[in-house]
Coordinates of C-alpha atoms (C1' of nucleotides) in Angstrom, one line a residue:
Chain R
M77 CA 166.2 42.3 -190.6
T78 CA 163.8 45.2 -190.2
S79 CA 160.5 44.1 -188.6
R80 CA 158.2 43.3 -191.4
A81 CA 154.6 42.3 -191.5
R82 CA 155.1 39.0 -193.3
T83 CA 152.0 36.9 -193.5
P84 CA 152.0 33.6 -195.2
E85 CA 153.6 30.6 -193.6
A86 CA 156.5 32.6 -192.0
G87 CA 159.0 30.4 -193.9
G88 CA 159.3 27.8 -191.1
S89 CA 159.9 24.1 -191.5
G90 CA 156.8 23.3 -193.3
D91 CA 154.0 22.9 -190.8
G92 CA 151.7 23.6 -193.7
T93 CA 148.4 23.3 -191.9
G94 CA 149.1 25.3 -188.8
S95 CA 146.6 27.9 -187.6
R96 CA 146.8 30.7 -190.1
T97 CA 147.4 34.0 -188.4
G98 CA 144.8 33.1 -185.7
R99 CA 142.1 33.5 -188.3
T100 CA 139.4 30.8 -188.8
R101 CA 139.8 29.3 -192.2
R102 CA 136.8 28.6 -194.5
F103 CA 135.6 25.0 -194.2
D104 CA 135.8 23.8 -197.7
D105 CA 139.2 25.5 -197.8
S106 CA 139.5 26.6 -201.3
A107 CA 143.0 27.9 -200.6
R108 CA 143.6 31.6 -200.4
K109 CA 144.9 33.2 -203.5
G110 CA 148.3 33.5 -201.9
D111 CA 148.5 29.8 -201.1
R112 CA 147.9 29.0 -204.8
R113 CA 150.5 31.5 -205.9
R114 CA 153.0 30.2 -203.4
E115 CA 152.4 26.7 -204.7
Q116 CA 152.7 27.9 -208.3
L117 CA 156.0 29.6 -207.6
L118 CA 157.4 26.4 -206.1
E119 CA 156.4 24.4 -209.1
T120 CA 157.8 27.0 -211.5
A121 CA 161.1 26.9 -209.6
E122 CA 161.3 23.1 -209.8
R123 CA 160.5 23.2 -213.4
L124 CA 163.2 25.8 -214.1
L125 CA 165.7 23.6 -212.3
E126 CA 165.2 21.0 -215.0
T127 CA 166.9 23.3 -217.5
H128 CA 169.0 25.7 -215.4
A129 CA 171.7 24.8 -212.9
P130 CA 170.9 25.9 -209.4
G131 CA 173.4 28.7 -209.8
E132 CA 171.5 30.1 -212.7
L133 CA 168.2 29.9 -210.9
T134 CA 167.6 33.6 -210.2
I135 CA 164.8 35.2 -208.4
E136 CA 164.2 37.2 -211.5
R137 CA 163.8 34.2 -213.7
V138 CA 161.4 32.4 -211.4
A139 CA 159.3 35.5 -211.1
E140 CA 159.2 36.1 -214.8
A141 CA 158.4 32.5 -215.6
A142 CA 155.6 32.6 -213.0
G143 CA 154.3 35.9 -214.4
V144 CA 154.8 38.0 -211.3
S145 CA 157.1 40.8 -210.5
R146 CA 160.4 40.1 -208.7
S147 CA 159.3 42.1 -205.7
S148 CA 156.1 40.0 -205.4
L149 CA 158.2 37.0 -205.0
Y150 CA 159.8 38.4 -202.0
F151 CA 156.4 38.6 -200.4
Y152 CA 156.4 34.8 -200.3
F153 CA 160.0 33.8 -199.9
Q154 CA 163.0 35.4 -198.2
G155 CA 165.1 34.6 -201.3
K156 CA 166.2 32.0 -203.7
W157 CA 167.4 29.6 -201.1
E158 CA 164.2 29.5 -199.2
I159 CA 162.5 28.3 -202.3
V160 CA 165.1 25.6 -202.7
D161 CA 164.7 24.7 -199.0
Q162 CA 161.0 24.1 -199.4
L163 CA 161.5 22.0 -202.5
I164 CA 164.0 19.9 -200.5
E165 CA 161.6 19.6 -197.7
R166 CA 158.8 18.3 -199.9
A167 CA 161.0 15.9 -201.8
S168 CA 162.7 14.4 -198.7
Q169 CA 159.3 14.1 -197.0
Q170 CA 158.4 11.5 -199.6
M171 CA 161.5 9.5 -198.9
F172 CA 160.7 9.5 -195.2
E173 CA 157.3 8.1 -195.7
R174 CA 158.7 5.3 -197.8
D175 CA 161.2 4.7 -195.1
R176 CA 158.5 4.4 -192.4
T177 CA 156.9 1.5 -194.2
L178 CA 160.3 0.0 -194.8
E179 CA 161.4 0.0 -191.2
A180 CA 159.1 -2.9 -190.5
T181 CA 160.8 -5.0 -193.0
S182 CA 162.1 -8.4 -191.9
D183 CA 165.9 -8.4 -191.4
L184 CA 168.6 -5.8 -191.3
P185 CA 170.1 -6.8 -194.7
S186 CA 166.8 -6.4 -196.4
Y187 CA 166.2 -3.2 -194.7
L188 CA 169.5 -1.7 -195.8
R189 CA 169.1 -2.9 -199.3
A190 CA 165.6 -1.4 -199.3
I191 CA 166.7 1.9 -198.0
V192 CA 169.4 2.3 -200.5
T193 CA 167.0 1.5 -203.2
A194 CA 164.5 4.0 -201.8
A195 CA 167.2 6.7 -201.8
A196 CA 168.1 6.0 -205.4
E197 CA 164.4 6.2 -206.2
G198 CA 164.2 9.5 -204.5
W199 CA 167.1 10.7 -206.6
R200 CA 165.5 9.4 -209.8
Q201 CA 162.3 11.3 -209.1
H202 CA 163.7 14.5 -207.7
R203 CA 167.1 14.6 -209.3
V204 CA 167.2 18.3 -209.8
V205 CA 166.0 19.1 -206.3
F206 CA 168.6 16.8 -204.7
L207 CA 171.3 18.2 -206.8
A208 CA 170.3 21.7 -205.7
A209 CA 170.2 20.4 -202.1
T210 CA 173.7 19.2 -202.3
E211 CA 174.9 22.4 -203.8
R212 CA 173.1 24.3 -201.0
S213 CA 174.6 22.2 -198.2
A214 CA 178.0 23.4 -199.4
H215 CA 177.1 27.0 -198.8
A216 CA 174.8 26.7 -195.8
D217 CA 176.0 26.5 -192.2
E218 CA 175.1 23.3 -190.6
T219 CA 172.3 24.7 -188.5
T220 CA 170.3 26.0 -191.4
D221 CA 170.9 23.1 -193.7
R222 CA 167.9 21.1 -194.6
W223 CA 169.9 18.4 -196.4
R224 CA 172.2 17.7 -193.5
S225 CA 169.3 17.4 -191.2
T226 CA 167.5 15.1 -193.6
M227 CA 170.5 12.8 -193.7
G228 CA 170.7 13.0 -189.9
R229 CA 167.2 11.7 -189.7
F230 CA 168.1 8.8 -191.9
A231 CA 171.2 8.1 -189.9
D232 CA 169.0 8.0 -186.8
A233 CA 166.6 5.5 -188.4
I234 CA 169.5 3.2 -189.5
A235 CA 171.1 3.4 -186.1
R236 CA 167.9 2.5 -184.4
R237 CA 167.6 -0.5 -186.6
I238 CA 171.1 -1.6 -185.9
D239 CA 170.6 -1.4 -182.2
A240 CA 167.5 -3.5 -182.5
E241 CA 169.7 -6.5 -183.5
P242 CA 172.4 -7.0 -180.9
D243 CA 174.3 -9.4 -183.1
H244 CA 176.0 -6.4 -184.8
A245 CA 177.0 -4.5 -181.7
A246 CA 180.6 -5.8 -181.8
A247 CA 181.2 -5.1 -185.4
V248 CA 179.7 -1.6 -185.1
A249 CA 181.7 -0.8 -182.0
A250 CA 184.9 -0.7 -184.0
L251 CA 183.4 2.3 -185.9
G252 CA 182.5 4.3 -182.8
G253 CA 179.0 3.0 -182.2
S254 CA 175.9 2.4 -184.2
R255 CA 175.1 6.1 -184.8
A256 CA 178.6 6.8 -186.1
A257 CA 178.5 3.8 -188.4
A258 CA 175.1 4.8 -189.7
E259 CA 176.3 8.3 -190.5
I260 CA 179.3 6.9 -192.4
V261 CA 177.0 4.7 -194.4
C262 CA 174.5 7.6 -195.1
W263 CA 177.1 9.9 -196.5
M264 CA 178.7 7.2 -198.5
V265 CA 175.4 6.5 -200.2
E266 CA 174.6 10.1 -200.6
R267 CA 177.9 11.1 -202.1
N268 CA 178.0 8.2 -204.5
L269 CA 174.5 8.8 -205.7
F270 CA 175.2 12.4 -206.2
M271 CA 178.2 11.7 -208.3
H272 CA 176.2 9.2 -210.3
F273 CA 173.2 11.5 -210.9
S274 CA 175.2 14.6 -211.6
R275 CA 176.3 13.2 -214.9
P276 CA 174.6 11.3 -217.7
H277 CA 173.6 7.9 -216.5
R278 CA 171.8 4.8 -217.8
R279 CA 169.3 2.9 -215.8
A280 CA 171.4 -0.2 -215.8
E281 CA 174.3 1.7 -214.3
T282 CA 172.1 3.1 -211.5
D283 CA 171.0 -0.4 -210.6
Q284 CA 174.5 -1.6 -210.6
L285 CA 175.5 1.2 -208.3
V286 CA 172.6 0.6 -206.0
G287 CA 173.6 -3.0 -205.6
A288 CA 177.2 -2.2 -204.9
L289 CA 176.2 0.4 -202.3
A290 CA 173.9 -2.0 -200.6
V291 CA 176.7 -4.6 -200.3
A292 CA 179.1 -2.0 -199.1
A293 CA 176.7 -0.8 -196.5
L294 CA 176.1 -4.4 -195.3
R295 CA 179.8 -5.0 -195.0
I296 CA 180.4 -1.8 -193.1
I297 CA 177.8 -2.8 -190.6
G298 CA 179.3 -6.2 -190.3
V299 CA 176.7 -8.3 -192.0
A300 CA 178.1 -11.2 -193.9
D301 CA 176.7 -11.2 -197.4
R302 CA 176.5 -14.2 -199.6
A303 CA 177.0 -12.8 -203.0
Chain P
M192 CA 185.6 34.8 -225.4
T193 CA 186.9 37.7 -227.4
S194 CA 190.5 37.1 -228.4
R195 CA 192.7 38.6 -225.8
A196 CA 196.4 39.0 -225.5
R197 CA 196.8 37.0 -222.3
T198 CA 200.3 36.2 -221.3
P199 CA 201.2 34.5 -218.1
E200 CA 200.6 30.7 -217.8
A201 CA 197.4 30.6 -220.0
G202 CA 195.5 29.1 -217.1
G203 CA 196.2 25.5 -218.1
S204 CA 196.7 22.5 -215.9
G205 CA 199.8 23.7 -214.3
D206 CA 202.7 23.0 -216.7
G207 CA 204.5 25.7 -214.9
T208 CA 207.8 25.4 -216.7
G209 CA 206.7 25.3 -220.3
S210 CA 208.3 27.5 -223.0
R211 CA 207.2 31.0 -222.0
T212 CA 205.8 32.8 -225.0
G213 CA 208.6 31.6 -227.2
R214 CA 210.9 34.0 -225.4
T215 CA 214.2 32.9 -223.9
R216 CA 214.1 33.1 -220.2
R217 CA 217.0 34.5 -218.2
F218 CA 219.2 31.8 -216.9
D219 CA 219.0 32.4 -213.2
D220 CA 215.3 32.7 -213.6
S221 CA 214.5 35.3 -210.9
A222 CA 210.8 35.0 -211.7
R223 CA 209.2 37.8 -213.7
K224 CA 207.4 40.5 -211.8
G225 CA 204.1 38.9 -213.0
D226 CA 205.1 35.5 -211.7
R227 CA 205.6 36.9 -208.2
R228 CA 202.4 38.8 -208.3
R229 CA 200.5 35.7 -209.4
E230 CA 202.0 33.9 -206.5
Q231 CA 201.1 36.6 -204.2
L232 CA 197.5 36.7 -205.3
L233 CA 197.2 33.0 -204.7
E234 CA 198.6 33.3 -201.3
T235 CA 196.3 36.2 -200.5
A236 CA 193.3 34.2 -201.7
E237 CA 194.2 31.3 -199.5
R238 CA 194.7 33.5 -196.5
L239 CA 191.4 35.2 -197.1
L240 CA 189.7 31.8 -197.2
E241 CA 190.7 31.3 -193.6
T242 CA 188.3 34.0 -192.6
H243 CA 185.7 34.2 -195.4
A244 CA 183.5 31.5 -196.7
P245 CA 184.3 30.6 -200.4
G246 CA 181.0 32.3 -201.3
E247 CA 182.2 35.6 -199.7
L248 CA 185.6 35.4 -201.4
T249 CA 185.2 38.0 -204.0
I250 CA 187.5 39.2 -206.7
E251 CA 187.3 42.6 -205.2
R252 CA 188.4 41.5 -201.8
V253 CA 191.3 39.5 -203.1
A254 CA 192.5 42.4 -205.2
E255 CA 192.2 44.9 -202.4
A256 CA 193.9 42.6 -199.9
A257 CA 196.7 42.1 -202.4
G258 CA 196.9 45.8 -203.2
V259 CA 196.1 45.8 -206.8
S260 CA 193.0 46.9 -208.7
R261 CA 190.3 44.5 -209.5
S262 CA 191.0 44.7 -213.2
S263 CA 194.6 43.8 -212.7
L264 CA 193.5 40.6 -211.2
Y265 CA 191.7 39.7 -214.4
F266 CA 195.1 39.9 -216.1
Y267 CA 196.2 36.9 -214.2
F268 CA 193.0 34.8 -213.7
Q269 CA 189.8 34.4 -215.5
G270 CA 187.8 34.8 -212.3
K271 CA 187.4 33.7 -208.8
W272 CA 187.1 30.0 -209.6
E273 CA 190.3 29.9 -211.6
I274 CA 192.1 31.0 -208.4
V275 CA 190.4 28.4 -206.4
D276 CA 191.2 25.7 -209.0
Q277 CA 194.9 26.5 -208.8
L278 CA 194.8 26.4 -205.0
I279 CA 193.2 23.0 -205.2
E280 CA 195.8 21.8 -207.7
R281 CA 198.6 22.8 -205.4
A282 CA 197.0 21.2 -202.3
S283 CA 196.1 17.9 -203.9
Q284 CA 199.6 17.7 -205.5
Q285 CA 201.0 17.3 -202.0
M286 CA 198.6 14.5 -201.2
F287 CA 199.7 12.7 -204.3
E288 CA 203.3 12.9 -203.4
R289 CA 202.6 11.5 -200.0
D290 CA 200.6 8.7 -201.7
R291 CA 203.4 7.8 -204.1
T292 CA 205.6 6.9 -201.1
L293 CA 202.7 5.1 -199.5
E294 CA 202.1 2.9 -202.4
A295 CA 205.1 0.8 -201.7
T296 CA 203.8 0.0 -198.2
S297 CA 203.6 -3.6 -197.2
D298 CA 200.0 -5.0 -197.2
L299 CA 196.7 -3.7 -198.4
P300 CA 195.2 -3.1 -195.0
S301 CA 198.2 -0.9 -194.0
Y302 CA 198.0 0.9 -197.3
L303 CA 194.3 1.7 -196.9
R304 CA 194.8 2.9 -193.4
A305 CA 197.7 5.0 -194.5
I306 CA 195.9 6.6 -197.4
V307 CA 192.9 7.5 -195.2
T308 CA 195.3 9.1 -192.7
A309 CA 197.0 10.9 -195.4
A310 CA 193.7 12.3 -196.7
A311 CA 192.8 13.5 -193.2
E312 CA 196.2 15.1 -193.0
G313 CA 195.6 16.9 -196.3
W314 CA 192.3 18.2 -194.9
R315 CA 193.9 19.3 -191.7
Q316 CA 196.5 21.3 -193.6
H317 CA 194.5 22.7 -196.4
R318 CA 191.1 22.7 -194.8
V319 CA 189.8 25.9 -196.3
V320 CA 191.0 25.0 -199.8
F321 CA 189.4 21.5 -199.7
L322 CA 186.1 23.0 -198.4
A323 CA 186.2 25.4 -201.3
A324 CA 187.0 22.5 -203.7
T325 CA 183.9 20.6 -202.4
E326 CA 181.8 23.6 -202.9
R327 CA 183.1 24.1 -206.3
S328 CA 182.4 20.5 -207.4
A329 CA 178.8 21.0 -206.7
H330 CA 178.6 23.8 -209.3
A331 CA 181.1 22.7 -211.9
D332 CA 180.4 20.3 -214.7
E333 CA 182.5 17.2 -214.5
T334 CA 184.8 18.1 -217.4
T335 CA 186.1 21.2 -215.7
D336 CA 186.3 19.9 -212.2
R337 CA 189.7 19.6 -210.6
W338 CA 188.3 17.9 -207.5
R339 CA 186.5 15.1 -209.3
S340 CA 189.6 14.3 -211.3
T341 CA 191.7 14.4 -208.1
M342 CA 189.5 11.8 -206.6
G343 CA 189.6 9.9 -209.8
R344 CA 193.3 9.6 -209.6
F345 CA 193.1 8.3 -206.0
A346 CA 190.5 5.8 -207.1
D347 CA 192.9 4.6 -209.8
A348 CA 195.7 4.2 -207.3
I349 CA 193.6 2.2 -204.9
A350 CA 192.2 0.0 -207.7
R351 CA 195.7 -0.7 -208.9
R352 CA 196.6 -1.8 -205.4
I353 CA 193.6 -4.0 -205.0
D354 CA 194.4 -5.7 -208.3
A355 CA 197.9 -6.4 -207.1
E356 CA 196.5 -8.7 -204.5
P357 CA 194.3 -11.3 -206.2
D358 CA 192.9 -12.5 -202.9
H359 CA 190.3 -9.8 -202.9
A360 CA 189.2 -10.3 -206.5
A361 CA 186.1 -12.2 -205.4
A362 CA 185.0 -9.8 -202.7
V363 CA 185.4 -6.8 -205.0
A364 CA 183.6 -8.4 -207.9
A365 CA 180.3 -8.1 -206.0
L366 CA 180.8 -4.3 -206.2
G367 CA 181.3 -4.2 -209.9
G368 CA 185.1 -4.6 -210.0
S369 CA 188.1 -3.0 -208.3
R370 CA 187.7 0.3 -209.8
A371 CA 184.1 0.7 -208.9
A372 CA 184.8 -0.4 -205.3
A373 CA 187.7 2.0 -205.1
E374 CA 185.5 4.8 -206.2
I375 CA 182.9 4.1 -203.6
V376 CA 185.5 4.0 -201.0
C377 CA 187.0 7.3 -202.2
W378 CA 183.8 9.2 -202.1
M379 CA 182.9 7.7 -198.7
V380 CA 186.1 9.0 -197.3
E381 CA 185.8 12.4 -199.0
R382 CA 182.3 13.1 -197.9
N383 CA 182.7 12.0 -194.3
L384 CA 185.9 14.1 -194.0
F385 CA 184.1 17.0 -195.5
M386 CA 181.2 16.7 -193.0
H387 CA 183.7 16.4 -190.2
F388 CA 185.9 19.4 -191.2
S389 CA 183.0 21.7 -192.1
R390 CA 182.1 22.1 -188.5
P391 CA 184.0 22.6 -185.3
H392 CA 186.1 19.5 -184.5
R393 CA 188.6 18.3 -182.0
R394 CA 191.6 16.4 -182.8
A395 CA 190.4 13.3 -180.9
E396 CA 187.3 13.2 -183.0
T397 CA 189.2 13.4 -186.2
D398 CA 191.4 10.4 -185.1
Q399 CA 188.3 8.5 -184.2
L400 CA 186.7 9.2 -187.6
V401 CA 189.9 8.3 -189.5
G402 CA 190.0 5.0 -187.6
A403 CA 186.4 4.3 -188.4
L404 CA 186.8 5.2 -192.1
A405 CA 189.8 2.9 -192.4
V406 CA 187.9 0.0 -190.9
A407 CA 184.9 0.7 -193.2
A408 CA 187.2 0.9 -196.2
L409 CA 188.8 -2.4 -195.3
R410 CA 185.4 -4.1 -194.9
I411 CA 184.1 -2.8 -198.2
I412 CA 187.1 -4.2 -200.0
G413 CA 186.6 -7.5 -198.2
V414 CA 189.6 -7.5 -195.9
A415 CA 189.0 -9.1 -192.6
D416 CA 190.0 -6.8 -189.8
R417 CA 190.9 -7.9 -186.3
A418 CA 189.6 -5.1 -184.2
Chain J
dA233 C1' 222.0 55.1 -224.2
dG234 C1' 217.8 54.8 -226.2
dG235 C1' 214.1 52.6 -228.7
dC236 C1' 210.4 49.5 -228.6
dA237 C1' 207.4 45.6 -227.9
dA238 C1' 205.7 43.0 -224.4
dA239 C1' 204.0 42.9 -219.7
dG240 C1' 201.5 44.9 -216.2
dT241 C1' 198.2 48.4 -214.3
dC242 C1' 194.0 50.9 -213.7
dA243 C1' 189.6 54.0 -214.1
dA244 C1' 185.5 53.9 -216.1
dC245 C1' 181.8 51.6 -218.2
dA246 C1' 177.9 48.4 -218.9
dC247 C1' 175.6 44.8 -217.0
dA248 C1' 173.2 41.2 -213.9
dC249 C1' 171.2 40.3 -209.6
dC250 C1' 169.8 41.3 -205.1
dG251 C1' 166.8 43.2 -201.3
dT252 C1' 163.8 47.0 -199.6
dC253 C1' 160.5 50.7 -199.4
dG254 C1' 156.3 53.0 -200.1
dA255 C1' 152.3 53.5 -202.6
dC256 C1' 148.7 51.1 -204.7
dA257 C1' 145.0 47.2 -205.9
dA258 C1' 142.4 43.1 -204.8
dT259 C1' 140.4 40.0 -201.6
dT260 C1' 137.8 38.6 -197.7
dG261 C1' 135.5 38.3 -193.1
dT262 C1' 131.8 40.4 -190.8
Chain O
dA3 C1' 129.6 47.7 -197.9
dC4 C1' 133.6 48.6 -196.0
dA5 C1' 137.8 48.3 -193.4
dA6 C1' 141.6 45.3 -192.4
dT7 C1' 144.3 42.1 -194.4
dT8 C1' 146.6 40.3 -198.2
dG9 C1' 148.8 40.7 -202.5
dT10 C1' 151.3 43.5 -206.2
dC11 C1' 154.5 46.4 -208.3
dG12 C1' 157.9 50.3 -209.9
dA13 C1' 161.7 52.4 -208.5
dC14 C1' 165.8 52.9 -205.8
dG15 C1' 170.5 51.8 -203.9
dG16 C1' 173.7 48.4 -203.3
dT17 C1' 177.2 44.7 -204.4
dG18 C1' 179.7 42.2 -207.5
dT19 C1' 181.0 41.0 -212.2
dG20 C1' 183.6 41.2 -216.6
dT21 C1' 185.5 44.2 -220.5
dT22 C1' 187.7 48.1 -222.9
dG23 C1' 191.1 51.2 -224.0
dA24 C1' 194.5 54.1 -222.7
dC25 C1' 198.3 54.5 -219.7
dT26 C1' 203.1 53.2 -217.3
dT27 C1' 206.7 50.0 -216.5
dT28 C1' 210.0 46.4 -217.6
dG29 C1' 213.6 44.3 -219.9
dC30 C1' 215.7 42.8 -224.2
dC31 C1' 218.1 44.3 -228.4
dT32 C1' 221.4 47.1 -231.0

DNA sequence: AGGCAAAGTCAACACACCGTCGACAATTGT
DNA sequence: ACAATTGTCGACGGTGTGTTGACTTTGCCT
C-alpha cells in the first residue's frame, strides 16, 4: 500500500461523525459534495445488488450506474468489498438498535423469540445485503469480517441474557457455557435464515421457520416450551 | 455454449463407469491417459487448496502445478468450480458411506451423536475441500450446488431415523415435522463446524464443540439428555 | 505395418476486471 | 480572490478467464 493522501472517512468502522480531517465543519452541515457522492454510491451499490449477484457486482458497474468514472470510485472506497462492508455495517446497525429495546423484554423465552423474529425482519428488509455479507464471510479472514463480528455481538447479548437467569446455568454448562451455547444458537439461526432467503420464499414459510428456530433455540438453552 | 467435442466424463454427477463414448473399453481397463491426467489434476487442485484460499485457486496455478497448459485443463473441466465440485463429491461420498453403517446403530441419541462425530471427522480429513464447498454454496444457485444437496441427503437420513421412533413425533411437530427439524439440525452443525474449522483450532476444542452440537441436536429433536 | 479417427495438447487471441498514477477541474475556508 | 484541499478522469499495466484452430499422440482396425 503506497502512502496515499486519502481523505474522506478513511474507510474505518463507521464513526460517521468523527472530526473531519481536523477541519471545522460548517454549522448547518450541508454535507460536502464528497459525502453526498459517497452516499449515492452506496445506494447505487445496494440497488444493483437487487438484480445482480454479489459476484457480478463489479466496480465498473457501480461506477457506471452512479455516473462516475471507475477511478473516481477508488477515491471513496478501497474496492468492491469495502462498499459491501459498509452496507453490512449500516444494515446490522438497525438490527442492533432493535435488539437494544428487546433486551429489556420480560423473560428469556420471549427474548429469544423476539430476537429470532428481529433477525428474520432484518433479512426481509436487507435481504441482498445479508446475502452478500454471507458470501463475503466465506472469503474474508476472521479479523476483517464484519459479518462474523456482527454475529459475535449478538452472541454476547444472548450470553449476557442467559447469565442473568441462573436457572439455566446447568443446562447451558453441558454446551460449554453460556457464550458457547449462544454462539451455537446464533449460527444456527443465521445459517437457516440464509438458506431460506437465498431461494424463493413465501411469507408463510418464513413465519413457520421463525417459529421453529425460536423453539429450537429455547430447547438448546434448556428452556421447557409448552407447544 | 458452442457445441464442443468434449470427451471425458462429460462433467456429470459422477457416473464414472458409464459406457464411454460408445466405444468398447479394454478388458483390464488400465485407465486411459486422459483418465489419469484428470485424476492428477484433481489431486493437484486439492493439494493446492492446502496452501491457497479457494479464491486464490486459479486455473492457471492448477495447470502449472500439474505441468500442463491452461488450455489443456479446459479439455477436462469447464472451469475452476467444476474441479471443486468433483472434489466435494468425492469427499462427501466418504461421509455417506460412514453414515450408511451408522444408520443401523441402536438408539436415536447414539445415532445423532455418531453422525455429528462423523461430520467433524469429515471436516478434519477434508477441511480445505469443505471450506471451498461452503464458499461455493454462497455463490451458486441452489440447482447447481453440490453442497446443498449433500446436506439435503443428510437431512433425509436423519428425518427417516426420527420417523422410525414415534416417541419423538410430538416434539418434532412443533418444528414443522421431522424433515424440517432435521434440516435445522443439519445446518446448525454445518455452520458451527465451518466457523470452527475456518480458524486455528485445537483438537480439544473440536471435541468440545462436537459434544455441544450433539447435545444441542438431541435437545432440538426432543430427546432428554442426561448430562 | 500402416492408416485413421479420436483423444489430448498448446500458443495465441480477445475479453473482463482490477488497481494505480499523474495531470487536471471544482470546491471551499479565510 | 486565491491557494489548499477535495474531487475527477484517461490511460496504463497487470492478472485471470474462456475460446479457437492447428498441431501431436494414442490406440483400434484391417
